[in-house]
CSV table of C-alpha atoms in Angstrom, one decimal:
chain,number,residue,atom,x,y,z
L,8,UNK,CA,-33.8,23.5,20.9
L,9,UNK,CA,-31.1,21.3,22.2
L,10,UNK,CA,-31.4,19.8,25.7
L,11,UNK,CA,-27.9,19.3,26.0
L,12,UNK,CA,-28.4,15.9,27.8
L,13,UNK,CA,-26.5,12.7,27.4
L,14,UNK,CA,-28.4,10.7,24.8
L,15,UNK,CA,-27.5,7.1,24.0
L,16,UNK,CA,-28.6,5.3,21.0
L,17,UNK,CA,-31.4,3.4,19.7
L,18,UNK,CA,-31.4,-0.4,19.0
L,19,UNK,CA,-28.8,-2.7,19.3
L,20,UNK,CA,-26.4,0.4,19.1
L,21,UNK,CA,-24.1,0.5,21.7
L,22,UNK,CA,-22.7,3.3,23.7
L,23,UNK,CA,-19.1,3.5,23.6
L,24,UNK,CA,-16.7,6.6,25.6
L,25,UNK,CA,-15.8,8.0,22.2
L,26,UNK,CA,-19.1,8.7,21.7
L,27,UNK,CA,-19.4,10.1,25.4
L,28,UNK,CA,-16.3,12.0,24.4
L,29,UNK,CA,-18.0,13.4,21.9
L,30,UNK,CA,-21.3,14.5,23.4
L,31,UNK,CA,-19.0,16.0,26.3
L,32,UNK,CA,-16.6,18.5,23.8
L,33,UNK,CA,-19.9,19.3,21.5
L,34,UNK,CA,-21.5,21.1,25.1
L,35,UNK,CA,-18.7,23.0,25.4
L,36,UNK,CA,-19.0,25.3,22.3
L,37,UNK,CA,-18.9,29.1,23.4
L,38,UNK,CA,-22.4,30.8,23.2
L,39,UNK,CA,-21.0,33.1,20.6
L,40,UNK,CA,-19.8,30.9,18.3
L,41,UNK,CA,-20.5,29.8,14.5
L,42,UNK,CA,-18.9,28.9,11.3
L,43,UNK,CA,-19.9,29.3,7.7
L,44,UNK,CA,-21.0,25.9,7.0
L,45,UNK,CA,-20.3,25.6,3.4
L,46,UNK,CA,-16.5,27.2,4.3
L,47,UNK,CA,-15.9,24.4,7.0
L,48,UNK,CA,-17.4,22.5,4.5
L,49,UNK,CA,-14.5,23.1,2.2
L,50,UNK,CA,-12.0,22.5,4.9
L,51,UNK,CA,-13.2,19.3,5.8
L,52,UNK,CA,-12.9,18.5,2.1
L,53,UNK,CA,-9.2,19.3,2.7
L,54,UNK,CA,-8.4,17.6,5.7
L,55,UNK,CA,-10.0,14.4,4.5
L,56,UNK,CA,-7.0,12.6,4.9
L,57,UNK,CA,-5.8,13.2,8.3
L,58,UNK,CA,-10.2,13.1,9.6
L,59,UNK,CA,-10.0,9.0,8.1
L,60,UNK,CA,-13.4,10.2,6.0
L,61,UNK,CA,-13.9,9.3,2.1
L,62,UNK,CA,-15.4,11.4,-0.3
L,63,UNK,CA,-18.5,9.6,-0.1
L,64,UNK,CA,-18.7,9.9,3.6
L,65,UNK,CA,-18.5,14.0,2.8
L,66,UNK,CA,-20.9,13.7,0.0
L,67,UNK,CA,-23.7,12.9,3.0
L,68,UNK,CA,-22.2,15.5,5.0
L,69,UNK,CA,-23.0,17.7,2.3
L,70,UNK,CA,-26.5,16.6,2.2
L,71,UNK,CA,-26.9,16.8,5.7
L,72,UNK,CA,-25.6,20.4,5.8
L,73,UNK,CA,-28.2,21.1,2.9
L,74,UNK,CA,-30.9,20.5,5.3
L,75,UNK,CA,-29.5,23.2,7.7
L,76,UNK,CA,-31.3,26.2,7.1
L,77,UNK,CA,-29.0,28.7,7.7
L,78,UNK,CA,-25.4,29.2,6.6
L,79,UNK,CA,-23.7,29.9,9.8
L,80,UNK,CA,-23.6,27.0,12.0
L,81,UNK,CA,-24.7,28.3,15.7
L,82,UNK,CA,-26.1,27.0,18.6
L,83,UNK,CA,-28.6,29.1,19.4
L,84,UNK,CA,-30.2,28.5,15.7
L,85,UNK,CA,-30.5,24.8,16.8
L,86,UNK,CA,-27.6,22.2,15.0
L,87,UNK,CA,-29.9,19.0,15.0
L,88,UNK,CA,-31.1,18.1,11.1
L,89,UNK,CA,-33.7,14.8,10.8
L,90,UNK,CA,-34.0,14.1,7.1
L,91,UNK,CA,-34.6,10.9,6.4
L,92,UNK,CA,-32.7,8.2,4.9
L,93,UNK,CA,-35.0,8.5,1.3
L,94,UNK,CA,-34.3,11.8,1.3
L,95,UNK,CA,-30.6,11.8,1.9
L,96,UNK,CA,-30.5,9.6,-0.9
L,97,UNK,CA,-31.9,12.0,-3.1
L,98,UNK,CA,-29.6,14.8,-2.4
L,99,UNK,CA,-26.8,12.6,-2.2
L,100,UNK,CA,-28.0,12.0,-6.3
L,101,UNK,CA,-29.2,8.2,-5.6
L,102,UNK,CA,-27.0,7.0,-3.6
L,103,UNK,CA,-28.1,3.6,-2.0
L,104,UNK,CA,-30.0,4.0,1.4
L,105,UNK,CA,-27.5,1.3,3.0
L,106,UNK,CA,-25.3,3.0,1.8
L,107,UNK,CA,-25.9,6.2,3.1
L,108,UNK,CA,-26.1,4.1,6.6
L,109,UNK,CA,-22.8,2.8,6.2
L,110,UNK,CA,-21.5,6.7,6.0
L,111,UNK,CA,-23.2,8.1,8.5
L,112,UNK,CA,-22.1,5.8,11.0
L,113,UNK,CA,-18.8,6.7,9.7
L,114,UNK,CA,-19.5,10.4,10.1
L,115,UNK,CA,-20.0,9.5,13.8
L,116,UNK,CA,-17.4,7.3,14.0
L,117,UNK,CA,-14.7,10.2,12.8
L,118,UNK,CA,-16.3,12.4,15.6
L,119,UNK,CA,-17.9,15.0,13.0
L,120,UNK,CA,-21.8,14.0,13.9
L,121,UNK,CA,-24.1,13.1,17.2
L,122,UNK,CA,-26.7,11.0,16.8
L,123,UNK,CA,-29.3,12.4,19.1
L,124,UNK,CA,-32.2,8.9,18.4
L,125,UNK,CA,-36.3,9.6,19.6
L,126,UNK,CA,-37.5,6.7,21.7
L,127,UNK,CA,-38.3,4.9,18.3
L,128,UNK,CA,-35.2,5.5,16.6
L,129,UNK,CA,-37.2,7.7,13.9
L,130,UNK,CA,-36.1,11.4,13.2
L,131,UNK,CA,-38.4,13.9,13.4
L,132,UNK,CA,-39.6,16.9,14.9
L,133,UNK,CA,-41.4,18.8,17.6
L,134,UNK,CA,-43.0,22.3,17.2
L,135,UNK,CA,-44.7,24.4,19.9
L,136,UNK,CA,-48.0,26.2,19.0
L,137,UNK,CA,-46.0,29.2,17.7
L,138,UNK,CA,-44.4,26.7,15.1
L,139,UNK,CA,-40.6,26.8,16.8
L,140,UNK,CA,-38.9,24.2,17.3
L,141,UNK,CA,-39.3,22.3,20.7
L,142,UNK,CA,-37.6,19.3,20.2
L,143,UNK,CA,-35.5,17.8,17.6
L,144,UNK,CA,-34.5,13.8,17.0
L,145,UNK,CA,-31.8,13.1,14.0
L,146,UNK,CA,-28.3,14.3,13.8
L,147,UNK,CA,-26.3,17.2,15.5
L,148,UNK,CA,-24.1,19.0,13.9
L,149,UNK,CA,-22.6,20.4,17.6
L,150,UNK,CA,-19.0,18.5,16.7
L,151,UNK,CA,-18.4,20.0,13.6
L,152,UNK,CA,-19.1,23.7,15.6
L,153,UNK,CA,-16.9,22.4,18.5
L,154,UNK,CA,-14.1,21.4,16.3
L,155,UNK,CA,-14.3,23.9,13.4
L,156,UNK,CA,-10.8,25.5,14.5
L,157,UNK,CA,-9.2,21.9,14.6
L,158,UNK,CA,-10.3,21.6,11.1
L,159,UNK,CA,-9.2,24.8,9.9
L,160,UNK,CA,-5.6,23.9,11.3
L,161,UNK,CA,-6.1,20.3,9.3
L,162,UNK,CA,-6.9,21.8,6.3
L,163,UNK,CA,-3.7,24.1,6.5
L,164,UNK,CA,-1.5,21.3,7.8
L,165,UNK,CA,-2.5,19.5,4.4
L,166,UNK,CA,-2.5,21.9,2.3
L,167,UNK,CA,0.8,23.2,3.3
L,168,UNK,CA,2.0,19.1,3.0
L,169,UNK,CA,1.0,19.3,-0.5
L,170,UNK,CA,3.0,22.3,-2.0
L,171,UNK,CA,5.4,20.9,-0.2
L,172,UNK,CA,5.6,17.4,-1.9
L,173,UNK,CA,4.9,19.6,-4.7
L,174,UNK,CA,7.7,21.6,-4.9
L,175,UNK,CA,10.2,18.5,-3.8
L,176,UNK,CA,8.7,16.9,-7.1
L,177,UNK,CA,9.9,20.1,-9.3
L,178,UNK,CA,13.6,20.0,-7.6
L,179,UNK,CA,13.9,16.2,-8.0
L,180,UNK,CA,12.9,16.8,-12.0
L,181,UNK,CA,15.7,19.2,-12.2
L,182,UNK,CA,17.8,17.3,-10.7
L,183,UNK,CA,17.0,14.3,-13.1
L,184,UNK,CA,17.7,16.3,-15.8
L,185,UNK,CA,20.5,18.0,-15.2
L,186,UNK,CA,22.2,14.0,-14.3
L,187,UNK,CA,20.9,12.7,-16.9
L,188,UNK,CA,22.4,15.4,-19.6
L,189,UNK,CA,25.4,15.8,-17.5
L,190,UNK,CA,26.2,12.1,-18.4
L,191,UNK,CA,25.2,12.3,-21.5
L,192,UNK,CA,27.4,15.4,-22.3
L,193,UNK,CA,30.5,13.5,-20.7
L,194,UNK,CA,30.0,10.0,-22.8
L,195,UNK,CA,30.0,12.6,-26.2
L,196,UNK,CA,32.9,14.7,-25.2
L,197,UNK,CA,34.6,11.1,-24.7
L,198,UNK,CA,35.8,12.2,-20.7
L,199,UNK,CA,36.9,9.4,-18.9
L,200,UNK,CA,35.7,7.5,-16.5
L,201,UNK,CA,33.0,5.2,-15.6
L,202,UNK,CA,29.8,7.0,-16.7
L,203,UNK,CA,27.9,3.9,-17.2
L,204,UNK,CA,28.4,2.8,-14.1
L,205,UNK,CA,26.9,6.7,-12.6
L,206,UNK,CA,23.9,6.2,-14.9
L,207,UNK,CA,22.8,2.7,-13.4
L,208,UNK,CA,22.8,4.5,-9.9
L,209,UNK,CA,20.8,7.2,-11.1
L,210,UNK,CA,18.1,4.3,-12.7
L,211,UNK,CA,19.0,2.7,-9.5
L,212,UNK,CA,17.7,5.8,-7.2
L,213,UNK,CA,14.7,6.9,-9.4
L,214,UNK,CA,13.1,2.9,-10.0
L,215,UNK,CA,13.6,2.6,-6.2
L,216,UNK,CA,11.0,5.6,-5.5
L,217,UNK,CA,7.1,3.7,-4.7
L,218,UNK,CA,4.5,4.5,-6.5
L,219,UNK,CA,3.0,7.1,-4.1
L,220,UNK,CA,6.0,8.2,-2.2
L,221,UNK,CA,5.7,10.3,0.9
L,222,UNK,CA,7.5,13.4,1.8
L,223,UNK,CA,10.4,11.9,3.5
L,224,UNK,CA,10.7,9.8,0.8
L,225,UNK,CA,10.8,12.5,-1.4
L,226,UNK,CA,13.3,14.5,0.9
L,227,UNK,CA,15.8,11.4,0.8
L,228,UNK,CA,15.8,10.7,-3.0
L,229,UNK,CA,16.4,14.1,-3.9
L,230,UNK,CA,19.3,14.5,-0.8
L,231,UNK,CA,20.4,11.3,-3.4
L,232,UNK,CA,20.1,12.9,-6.7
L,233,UNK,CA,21.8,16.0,-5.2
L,234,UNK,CA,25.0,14.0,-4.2
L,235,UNK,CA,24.9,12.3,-7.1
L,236,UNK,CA,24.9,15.7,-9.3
L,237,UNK,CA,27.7,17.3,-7.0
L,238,UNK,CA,29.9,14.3,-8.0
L,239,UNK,CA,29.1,14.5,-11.4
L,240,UNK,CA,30.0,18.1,-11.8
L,241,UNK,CA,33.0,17.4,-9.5
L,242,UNK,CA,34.8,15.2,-12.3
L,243,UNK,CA,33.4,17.5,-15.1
L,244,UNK,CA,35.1,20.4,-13.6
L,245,UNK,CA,38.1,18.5,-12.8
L,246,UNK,CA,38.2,17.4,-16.4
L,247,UNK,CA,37.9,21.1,-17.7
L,248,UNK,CA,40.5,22.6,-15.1
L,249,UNK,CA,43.0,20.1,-16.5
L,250,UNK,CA,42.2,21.0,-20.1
L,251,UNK,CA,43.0,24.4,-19.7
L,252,UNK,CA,46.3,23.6,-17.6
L,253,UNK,CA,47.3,22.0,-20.8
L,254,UNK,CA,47.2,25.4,-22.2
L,255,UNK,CA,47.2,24.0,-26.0
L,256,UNK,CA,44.8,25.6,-27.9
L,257,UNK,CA,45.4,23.2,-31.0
L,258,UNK,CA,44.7,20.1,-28.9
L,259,UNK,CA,41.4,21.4,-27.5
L,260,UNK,CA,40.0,22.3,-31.3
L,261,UNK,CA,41.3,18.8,-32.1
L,262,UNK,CA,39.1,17.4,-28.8
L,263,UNK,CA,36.1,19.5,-30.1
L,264,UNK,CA,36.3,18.0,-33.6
L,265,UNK,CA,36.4,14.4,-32.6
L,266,UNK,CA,33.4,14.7,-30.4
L,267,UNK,CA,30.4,12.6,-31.5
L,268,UNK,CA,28.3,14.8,-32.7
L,269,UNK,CA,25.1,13.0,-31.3
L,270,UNK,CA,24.3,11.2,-27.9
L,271,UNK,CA,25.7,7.3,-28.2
L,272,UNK,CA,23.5,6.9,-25.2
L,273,UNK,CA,19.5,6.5,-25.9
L,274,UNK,CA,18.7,9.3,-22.8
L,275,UNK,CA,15.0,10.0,-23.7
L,276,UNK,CA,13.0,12.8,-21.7
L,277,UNK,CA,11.0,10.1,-19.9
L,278,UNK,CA,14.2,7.7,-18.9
L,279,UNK,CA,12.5,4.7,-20.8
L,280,UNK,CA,15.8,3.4,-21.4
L,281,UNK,CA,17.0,0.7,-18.9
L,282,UNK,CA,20.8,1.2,-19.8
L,283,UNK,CA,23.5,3.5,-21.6
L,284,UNK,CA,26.0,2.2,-24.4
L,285,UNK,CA,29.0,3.2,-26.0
L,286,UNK,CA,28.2,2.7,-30.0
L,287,UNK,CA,32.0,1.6,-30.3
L,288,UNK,CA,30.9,-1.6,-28.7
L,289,UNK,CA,27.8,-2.2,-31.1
L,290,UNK,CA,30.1,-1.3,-34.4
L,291,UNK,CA,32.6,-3.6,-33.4
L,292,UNK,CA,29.6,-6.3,-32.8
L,293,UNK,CA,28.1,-4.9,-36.4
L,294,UNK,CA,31.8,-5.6,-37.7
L,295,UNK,CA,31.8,-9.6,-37.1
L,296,UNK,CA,28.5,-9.9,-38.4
L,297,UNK,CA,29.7,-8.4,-41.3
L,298,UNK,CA,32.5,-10.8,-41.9
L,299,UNK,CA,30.7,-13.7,-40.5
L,300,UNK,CA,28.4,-12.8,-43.7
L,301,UNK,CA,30.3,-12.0,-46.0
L,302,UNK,CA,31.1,-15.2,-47.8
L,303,UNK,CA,27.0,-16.3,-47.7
L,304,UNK,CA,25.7,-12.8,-49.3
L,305,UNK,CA,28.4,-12.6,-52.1
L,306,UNK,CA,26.8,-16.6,-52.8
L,307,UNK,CA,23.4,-15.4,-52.5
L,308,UNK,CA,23.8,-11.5,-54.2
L,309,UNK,CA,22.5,-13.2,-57.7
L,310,UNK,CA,19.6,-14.6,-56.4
L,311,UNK,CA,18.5,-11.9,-54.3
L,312,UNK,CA,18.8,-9.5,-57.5
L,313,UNK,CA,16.6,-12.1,-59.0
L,314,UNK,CA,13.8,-12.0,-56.0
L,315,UNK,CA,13.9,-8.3,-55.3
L,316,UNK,CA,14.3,-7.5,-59.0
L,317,UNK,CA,17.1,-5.4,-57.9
L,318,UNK,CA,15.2,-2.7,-56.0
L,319,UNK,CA,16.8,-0.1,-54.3
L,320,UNK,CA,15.9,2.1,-51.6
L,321,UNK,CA,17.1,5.0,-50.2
L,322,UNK,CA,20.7,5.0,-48.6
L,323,UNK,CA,21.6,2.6,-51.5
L,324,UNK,CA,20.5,-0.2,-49.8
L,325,UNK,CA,19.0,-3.3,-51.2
L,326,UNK,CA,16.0,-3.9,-49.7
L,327,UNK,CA,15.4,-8.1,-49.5
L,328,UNK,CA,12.7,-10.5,-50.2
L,329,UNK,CA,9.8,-10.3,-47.1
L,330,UNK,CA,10.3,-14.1,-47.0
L,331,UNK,CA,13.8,-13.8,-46.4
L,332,UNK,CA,13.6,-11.3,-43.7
L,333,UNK,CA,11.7,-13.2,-42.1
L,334,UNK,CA,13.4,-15.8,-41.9
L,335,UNK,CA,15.6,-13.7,-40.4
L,336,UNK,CA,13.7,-12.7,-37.6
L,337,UNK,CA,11.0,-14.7,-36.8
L,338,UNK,CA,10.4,-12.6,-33.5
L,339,UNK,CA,8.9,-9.6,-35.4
L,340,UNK,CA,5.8,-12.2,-36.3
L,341,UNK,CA,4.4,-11.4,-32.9
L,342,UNK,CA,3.9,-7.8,-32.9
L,343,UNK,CA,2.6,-7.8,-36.4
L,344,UNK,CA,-1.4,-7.0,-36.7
L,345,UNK,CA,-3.2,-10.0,-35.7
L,346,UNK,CA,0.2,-11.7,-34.7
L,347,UNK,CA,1.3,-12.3,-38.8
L,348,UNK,CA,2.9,-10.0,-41.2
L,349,UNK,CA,1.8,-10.5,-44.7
L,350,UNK,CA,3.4,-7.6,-46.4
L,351,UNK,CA,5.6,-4.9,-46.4
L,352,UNK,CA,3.4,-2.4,-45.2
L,353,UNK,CA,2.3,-5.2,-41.6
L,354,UNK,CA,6.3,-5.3,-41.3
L,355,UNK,CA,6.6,-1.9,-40.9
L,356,UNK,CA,3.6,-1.3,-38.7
L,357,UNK,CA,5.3,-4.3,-36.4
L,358,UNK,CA,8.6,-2.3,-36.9
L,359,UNK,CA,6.9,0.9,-34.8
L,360,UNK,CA,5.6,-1.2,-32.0
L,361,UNK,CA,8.6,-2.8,-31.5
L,362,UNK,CA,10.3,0.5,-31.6
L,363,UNK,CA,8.5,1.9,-28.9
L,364,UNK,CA,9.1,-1.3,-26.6
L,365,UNK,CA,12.9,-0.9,-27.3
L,366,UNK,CA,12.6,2.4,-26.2
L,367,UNK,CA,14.1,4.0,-29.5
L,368,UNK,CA,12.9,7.6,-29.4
L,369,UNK,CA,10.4,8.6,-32.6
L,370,UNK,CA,13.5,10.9,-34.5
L,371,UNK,CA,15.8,8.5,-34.0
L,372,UNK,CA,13.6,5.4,-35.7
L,373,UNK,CA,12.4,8.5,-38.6
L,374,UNK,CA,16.0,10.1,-39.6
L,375,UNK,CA,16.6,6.0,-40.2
L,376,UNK,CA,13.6,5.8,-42.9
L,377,UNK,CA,14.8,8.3,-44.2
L,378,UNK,CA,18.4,7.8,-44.6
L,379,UNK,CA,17.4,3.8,-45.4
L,380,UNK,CA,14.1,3.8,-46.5
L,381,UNK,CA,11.0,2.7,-45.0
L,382,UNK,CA,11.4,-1.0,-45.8
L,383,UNK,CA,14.9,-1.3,-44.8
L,384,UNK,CA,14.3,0.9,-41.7
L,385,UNK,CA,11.4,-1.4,-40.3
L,386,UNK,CA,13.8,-4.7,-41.5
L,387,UNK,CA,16.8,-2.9,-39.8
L,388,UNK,CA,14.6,-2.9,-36.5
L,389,UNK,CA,13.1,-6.6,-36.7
L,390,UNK,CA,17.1,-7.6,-37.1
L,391,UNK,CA,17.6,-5.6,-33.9
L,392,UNK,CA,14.5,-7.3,-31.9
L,393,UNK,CA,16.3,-10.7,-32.7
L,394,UNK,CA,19.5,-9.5,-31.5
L,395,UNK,CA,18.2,-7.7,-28.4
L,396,UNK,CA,20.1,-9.7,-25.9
L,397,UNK,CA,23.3,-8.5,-27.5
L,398,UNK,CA,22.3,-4.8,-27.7
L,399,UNK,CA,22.5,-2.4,-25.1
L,400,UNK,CA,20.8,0.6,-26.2
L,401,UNK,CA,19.0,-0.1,-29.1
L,402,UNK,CA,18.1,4.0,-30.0
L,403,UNK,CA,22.4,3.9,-29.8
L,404,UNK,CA,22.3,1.7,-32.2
L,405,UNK,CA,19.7,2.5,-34.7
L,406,UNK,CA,21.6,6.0,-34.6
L,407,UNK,CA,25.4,4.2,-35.4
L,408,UNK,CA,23.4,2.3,-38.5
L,409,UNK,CA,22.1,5.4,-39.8
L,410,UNK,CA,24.8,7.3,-39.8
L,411,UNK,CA,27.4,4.3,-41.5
L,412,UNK,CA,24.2,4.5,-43.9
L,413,UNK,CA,24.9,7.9,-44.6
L,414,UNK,CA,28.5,7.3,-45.4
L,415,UNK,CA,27.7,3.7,-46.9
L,416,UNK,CA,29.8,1.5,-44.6
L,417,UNK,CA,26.6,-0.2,-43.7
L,418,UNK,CA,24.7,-3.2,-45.5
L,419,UNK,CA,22.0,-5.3,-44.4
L,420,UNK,CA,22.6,-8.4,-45.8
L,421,UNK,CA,25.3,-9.6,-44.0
L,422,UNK,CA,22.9,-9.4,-40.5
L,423,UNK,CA,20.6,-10.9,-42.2
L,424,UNK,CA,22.6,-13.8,-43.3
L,425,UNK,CA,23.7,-14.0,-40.1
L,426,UNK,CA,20.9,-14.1,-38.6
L,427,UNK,CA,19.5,-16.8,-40.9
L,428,UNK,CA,22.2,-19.2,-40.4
L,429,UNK,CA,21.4,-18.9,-36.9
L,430,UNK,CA,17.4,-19.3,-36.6
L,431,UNK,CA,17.8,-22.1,-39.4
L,432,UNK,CA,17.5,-25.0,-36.8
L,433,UNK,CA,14.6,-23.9,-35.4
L,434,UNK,CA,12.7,-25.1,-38.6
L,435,UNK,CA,10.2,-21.8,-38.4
L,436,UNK,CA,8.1,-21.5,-41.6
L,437,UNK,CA,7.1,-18.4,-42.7
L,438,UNK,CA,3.4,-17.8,-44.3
């Protein structure tokens, strides 16, 4: 059984008052008193982070509390274990023996173990002739008895911590949503005001978060997020309550009939997008290249036929030579397998990585091979890589070409001309 004396340790060891601390609270533990061990086990598991013990330091608690032989930790059962460091290594499945030194002395350190050192610093036993035990030299469990109620309250601190960040995550993803369709509602009923200007604060607030945020970190960005909803609504309410103070039924159909249909701003479920755009701005851009074009492609139109043999795909669009595109847009080059496209087929697996860096959501890049084709989709999207500097929201985009597809206000040519006349000085050749 335990002495209850002072010990100090072996070696070159030395003896510091947090370690006297420690001796002194473990011989205070009630006579009466005991803990599962496996259950403080667990709770020590939970209150890791507030303790300052990894999980490799709990992994040789574990091993130690294996060589307990009894499940409730009491003081009359005797709390000293003396396995050695071999076979601490084997229950701790091969862990290194310095390492297993290195975590002890951090189990000590933390205040959950007493080294209680023989005169030669081995651990081991003595039995009377009846076979108890007389005296014991290893480690004490006597802090983790002392301290199991600390440890309960620990574990509950930290457990209660985490639903708590928990359920501040699940408001602030609301609360994302709901701004983030809010805008998006308001830019496709047209309201005005400066929505583009909202949605950069709202990228603003959620880039600003760290990568592990803490709880009043939490607490402030969705205070944030809340504010910025409440305003939000504020001006779509106010739009609404002077709609119907216009009481003209004939003007609201006409306001419901010359709402875009679809989102001009690329607002994807995981907020990829870095900004919002107004698809106005990227026809009117569409419509210079056009002209600016106009005059080369009509020169060109016979030779093209020639090259292409006329082909055709869907939309009605002519799809051009793979040389000529390019040409074009000698930045698609890169993302092409092995860094060269050689046919149609490596142009259009280039076209899909480049999608997804643009942030152009999957439905929006499909519904334009389908309304263009597959060739003219993927050289639709190299043309838009080249002009990304110029293009806001290239999913906005992508849509505004689809849909002049549909109606055939849309050919490629002219971009592409464009776009050769452009990249002609830099003398690229294409292979």
């Amino acid at each position: 059984m335990e002495t209850g004396n002072v010990t100090t340790p072996f070696g070159r060891r030395s003896m510091t008052l947090g370690m006297l601390a420690n001796q002194v609270m473990a011989g205070e533990i009630k006579p009466d008193q005991s803990v599962d061990k496996w259950k403080l086990f667990r709770a020590l598991c939970e209150a890791k982070p507030l303790l300052g013990i990894g999980d490799r330091a709990l992994a040789v608690l574990n091993a130690l509390l294996s060589f307990y032989p009894k499940n409730e930790l009491a003081q009359e059962s005797g709390l000293i274990v003396f396995p050695s460091n071999i076979q601490l290594s084997l229950r701790t499945h091969g862990m290194a023996e310095q390492t297993v030194r290195r975590h002890l002395a951090a189990l000590v350190e933390a205040g959950l173990l007493l080294r209680k050192d023989s005169p030669n610093g081995k651990r081991y036993v003595r039995r009377d002739r009846a076979g108890e035990i007389n005296e014991a030299f290893g480690f004490s469990l006597a802090p983790l008895l002392a301290r199991a109620e600390e440890i309960e309250q620990l574990a509950a601190e930290v457990m209660a911590e985490r639903l708590h960040v928990q359920h501040l995550r699940e408001r602030i993803t609301l609360c994302r949503r709901d701004v983030a369709k809010l805008i998006e509602a308001a830019v496709e009923e047209r309201i005005p005001g400066d929505w583009q200007g909202l949605y950069g604060e709202f990228r603003d607030l959620i880039e600003g978060l760290p990568r592990s945020p803490t709880a009043a970190q939490l607490e402030l960005l969705l205070h944030e997020l809340e504010v910025l909803r409440a305003d939000i609504l504020n001006r779509l309410e106010t739009r609404i309550k002077s709609t119907k103070q216009r009481g003209n039924a004939n003007y609201i159909e006409r306001h419901i009939q010359n709402s875009n249909p679809e989102s001009t701003i690329e607002l994807e479920p995981s907020f990829e997008t870095k900004q919002g755009a107004m698809a106005e701005q990227d026809k009117g851009r569409e419509a210079e290249t056009l002209e600016e074009g106009r005059g080369e492609v009509a020169q060109s139109r016979q030779e093209e036929s020639r090259q292409s043999g006329g082909r055709n795909d869907g939309g009605g669009l002519k799809s051009f030579p793979l040389g000529l595109v390019l040409q074009a847009c000698p930045e698609i080059l890169a993302y092409g397998p092995g860094g060269a496209i050689r046919n149609w087929r490596d142009l259009m697996t280039a076209a899909v990585a480049v999608r997804s860096m643009l942030g152009v959501s999957p439905s929006a890049y499909e519904e334009a091979a389908n309304v263009m084709g597959p060739e003219n989709a993927a050289t639709v999207m190299a043309c838009i890589l080249e002009r990304g500097g110029h293009i806001n929201s290239a999913g906005g985009y992508l849509r505004g070409l689809t849909r002049r597809s549909e109606k055939g206000e849309f050919a490629i040519g002219p971009m592409l001309m464009a776009l050769l006349r452009a990249n002609a000085p830099a003398g690229r050749k294409v292979g």
